[in-house]
Amino acid sequence: MLLDFDDPRYPWLRWSDWLAAMGLEQLRPRAVLVFNHYDQLIQAAVAGQGIAIGRARLVGELLADGRLVRVGSGAREIADRGFWLVRAAGVQRPEVARFADWLREEAAASA
């Protein structure tokens, strides 16, 4: 499941923008859970509910202590913003693993 942040002030934290930047705007996720409070989005990722786009400065401690982990290469530059993909540690559902593998392959292919 993709965890999306719906706030017009921060469009770079939306999956639609990230997918477009990767040239994947035609993809349609099967499930998206939308949040309008960033802290709730990140807590959902920590709880293992899906994959979120995180702001490095705000999720750095969660990455450092292992509550969140990076998926793929980590960063994408869009409109001078850094993109960091994170997922809850320990989430081993097959669909999450397949999505994480796909993201890693795409990041490697575009590097």
PDB file of C-alpha atoms in Angstrom:
ATOM      1  CA  MET A   1       0.000   0.000   0.000  1.00  0.00           C
ATOM      2  CA  LEU A   2       1.234   3.485  -0.814  1.00  0.00           C
ATOM      3  CA  LEU A   3       0.845   6.118   1.887  1.00  0.00           C
ATOM      4  CA  ASP A   4       0.213   9.509   0.282  1.00  0.00           C
ATOM      5  CA  PHE A   5       0.432  13.010   1.754  1.00  0.00           C
ATOM      6  CA  ASP A   6      -2.330  15.287   0.480  1.00  0.00           C
ATOM      7  CA  ASP A   7      -1.321  18.869   1.139  1.00  0.00           C
ATOM      8  CA  PRO A   8      -1.174  21.359  -1.758  1.00  0.00           C
ATOM      9  CA  ARG A   9       1.735  23.155  -0.056  1.00  0.00           C
ATOM     10  CA  TYR A  10       3.935  20.034  -0.420  1.00  0.00           C
ATOM     11  CA  PRO A  11       3.234  18.451  -3.820  1.00  0.00           C
ATOM     12  CA  TRP A  12       6.698  16.831  -3.868  1.00  0.00           C
ATOM     13  CA  LEU A  13       5.511  14.470  -1.113  1.00  0.00           C
ATOM     14  CA  ARG A  14       2.815  12.954  -3.323  1.00  0.00           C
ATOM     15  CA  TRP A  15       3.273   9.630  -5.047  1.00  0.00           C
ATOM     16  CA  SER A  16       1.802  10.989  -8.287  1.00  0.00           C
ATOM     17  CA  ASP A  17       4.636  13.546  -8.515  1.00  0.00           C
ATOM     18  CA  TRP A  18       7.293  10.962  -7.638  1.00  0.00           C
ATOM     19  CA  LEU A  19       5.976   8.458 -10.188  1.00  0.00           C
ATOM     20  CA  ALA A  20       5.851  11.176 -12.855  1.00  0.00           C
ATOM     21  CA  ALA A  21       9.449  12.160 -12.085  1.00  0.00           C
ATOM     22  CA  MET A  22      10.447   8.514 -12.574  1.00  0.00           C
ATOM     23  CA  GLY A  23       8.571   8.403 -15.899  1.00  0.00           C
ATOM     24  CA  LEU A  24       5.988   6.061 -14.401  1.00  0.00           C
ATOM     25  CA  GLU A  25       2.904   8.271 -14.376  1.00  0.00           C
ATOM     26  CA  GLN A  26       0.910   5.536 -16.158  1.00  0.00           C
ATOM     27  CA  LEU A  27       1.144   3.235 -13.115  1.00  0.00           C
ATOM     28  CA  ARG A  28      -2.000   2.954 -11.037  1.00  0.00           C
ATOM     29  CA  PRO A  29      -1.395   1.612  -7.522  1.00  0.00           C
ATOM     30  CA  ARG A  30      -3.915  -0.933  -6.285  1.00  0.00           C
ATOM     31  CA  ALA A  31      -4.229   0.785  -2.917  1.00  0.00           C
ATOM     32  CA  VAL A  32      -3.401   4.260  -1.633  1.00  0.00           C
ATOM     33  CA  LEU A  33      -4.087   5.536   1.862  1.00  0.00           C
ATOM     34  CA  VAL A  34      -4.186   9.351   1.957  1.00  0.00           C
ATOM     35  CA  PHE A  35      -3.215  11.514   4.933  1.00  0.00           C
ATOM     36  CA  ASN A  36      -3.466  15.262   5.399  1.00  0.00           C
ATOM     37  CA  HIS A  37      -1.207  15.324   8.479  1.00  0.00           C
ATOM     38  CA  TYR A  38       2.427  14.428   7.856  1.00  0.00           C
ATOM     39  CA  ASP A  39       2.984  12.990  11.334  1.00  0.00           C
ATOM     40  CA  GLN A  40       0.120  10.529  10.776  1.00  0.00           C
ATOM     41  CA  LEU A  41       1.604   9.502   7.426  1.00  0.00           C
ATOM     42  CA  ILE A  42       4.959   8.697   9.016  1.00  0.00           C
ATOM     43  CA  GLN A  43       3.370   6.910  11.978  1.00  0.00           C
ATOM     44  CA  ALA A  44       1.454   4.721   9.519  1.00  0.00           C
ATOM     45  CA  ALA A  45       4.761   3.811   7.835  1.00  0.00           C
ATOM     46  CA  VAL A  46       6.325   3.043  11.226  1.00  0.00           C
ATOM     47  CA  ALA A  47       3.310   0.840  12.030  1.00  0.00           C
ATOM     48  CA  GLY A  48       3.891  -1.143   8.829  1.00  0.00           C
ATOM     49  CA  GLN A  49       0.796   0.052   6.987  1.00  0.00           C
ATOM     50  CA  GLY A  50       2.618   0.924   3.772  1.00  0.00           C
ATOM     51  CA  ILE A  51       5.359   2.840   1.988  1.00  0.00           C
ATOM     52  CA  ALA A  52       5.647   6.616   2.338  1.00  0.00           C
ATOM     53  CA  ILE A  53       7.726   9.391   0.837  1.00  0.00           C
ATOM     54  CA  GLY A  54       9.571  11.010   3.699  1.00  0.00           C
ATOM     55  CA  ARG A  55      11.425  14.255   4.257  1.00  0.00           C
ATOM     56  CA  ALA A  56      15.008  13.380   5.186  1.00  0.00           C
ATOM     57  CA  ARG A  57      15.283  15.935   7.977  1.00  0.00           C
ATOM     58  CA  LEU A  58      12.057  14.761   9.566  1.00  0.00           C
ATOM     59  CA  VAL A  59      12.600  11.009   9.304  1.00  0.00           C
ATOM     60  CA  GLY A  60      16.356  10.928   9.890  1.00  0.00           C
ATOM     61  CA  GLU A  61      16.077   9.703  13.474  1.00  0.00           C
ATOM     62  CA  LEU A  62      13.575   7.016  12.462  1.00  0.00           C
ATOM     63  CA  LEU A  63      15.988   5.837   9.774  1.00  0.00           C
ATOM     64  CA  ALA A  64      18.952   5.946  12.154  1.00  0.00           C
ATOM     65  CA  ASP A  65      17.291   3.821  14.825  1.00  0.00           C
ATOM     66  CA  GLY A  66      15.799   1.335  12.359  1.00  0.00           C
ATOM     67  CA  ARG A  67      12.115   2.128  12.795  1.00  0.00           C
ATOM     68  CA  LEU A  68      12.083   3.028   9.088  1.00  0.00           C
ATOM     69  CA  VAL A  69      14.333   1.830   6.291  1.00  0.00           C
ATOM     70  CA  ARG A  70      15.130   3.255   2.873  1.00  0.00           C
ATOM     71  CA  VAL A  71      13.743   1.565  -0.196  1.00  0.00           C
ATOM     72  CA  GLY A  72      15.927   1.701  -3.290  1.00  0.00           C
ATOM     73  CA  SER A  73      18.501   4.386  -3.879  1.00  0.00           C
ATOM     74  CA  GLY A  74      16.639   6.797  -1.656  1.00  0.00           C
ATOM     75  CA  ALA A  75      16.643  10.242  -3.219  1.00  0.00           C
ATOM     76  CA  ARG A  76      15.142  11.950  -6.228  1.00  0.00           C
ATOM     77  CA  GLU A  77      15.530  15.626  -6.997  1.00  0.00           C
ATOM     78  CA  ILE A  78      12.333  17.379  -8.015  1.00  0.00           C
ATOM     79  CA  ALA A  79      11.945  21.128  -7.845  1.00  0.00           C
ATOM     80  CA  ASP A  80      14.997  21.331  -5.576  1.00  0.00           C
ATOM     81  CA  ARG A  81      13.438  18.878  -3.114  1.00  0.00           C
ATOM     82  CA  GLY A  82      14.908  15.591  -1.951  1.00  0.00           C
ATOM     83  CA  PHE A  83      12.742  12.486  -2.080  1.00  0.00           C
ATOM     84  CA  TRP A  84      13.318   9.682   0.385  1.00  0.00           C
ATOM     85  CA  LEU A  85      11.332   6.502   0.245  1.00  0.00           C
ATOM     86  CA  VAL A  86      10.851   4.640   3.462  1.00  0.00           C
ATOM     87  CA  ARG A  87       9.043   1.567   4.640  1.00  0.00           C
ATOM     88  CA  ALA A  88       8.430   0.141   8.051  1.00  0.00           C
ATOM     89  CA  ALA A  89      11.113  -2.276   9.181  1.00  0.00           C
ATOM     90  CA  GLY A  90       9.969  -5.852   9.411  1.00  0.00           C
ATOM     91  CA  VAL A  91       7.169  -5.607   6.882  1.00  0.00           C
ATOM     92  CA  GLN A  92       7.616  -8.756   4.824  1.00  0.00           C
ATOM     93  CA  ARG A  93       4.317  -9.066   2.997  1.00  0.00           C
ATOM     94  CA  PRO A  94       4.963 -10.450  -0.508  1.00  0.00           C
ATOM     95  CA  GLU A  95       3.401  -7.473  -2.310  1.00  0.00           C
ATOM     96  CA  VAL A  96       5.539  -5.023  -0.305  1.00  0.00           C
ATOM     97  CA  ALA A  97       8.678  -7.045  -1.033  1.00  0.00           C
ATOM     98  CA  ARG A  98       7.843  -7.139  -4.764  1.00  0.00           C
ATOM     99  CA  PHE A  99       7.232  -3.377  -4.826  1.00  0.00           C
ATOM    100  CA  ALA A 100      10.490  -2.693  -2.950  1.00  0.00           C
ATOM    101  CA  ASP A 101      12.387  -4.954  -5.373  1.00  0.00           C
ATOM    102  CA  TRP A 102      10.818  -3.158  -8.324  1.00  0.00           C
ATOM    103  CA  LEU A 103      11.771   0.247  -6.894  1.00  0.00           C
ATOM    104  CA  ARG A 104      15.368  -0.892  -6.409  1.00  0.00           C
ATOM    105  CA  GLU A 105      15.528  -2.169 -10.000  1.00  0.00           C
ATOM    106  CA  GLU A 106      14.100   1.077 -11.368  1.00  0.00           C
ATOM    107  CA  ALA A 107      16.489   3.183  -9.306  1.00  0.00           C
ATOM    108  CA  ALA A 108      19.448   1.082 -10.463  1.00  0.00           C
ATOM    109  CA  ALA A 109      18.357   1.305 -14.103  1.00  0.00           C
ATOM    110  CA  SER A 110      18.036   5.096 -13.974  1.00  0.00           C
ATOM    111  CA  ALA A 111      21.354   5.693 -12.174  1.00  0.00           C
TER     112      ALA A 111
END
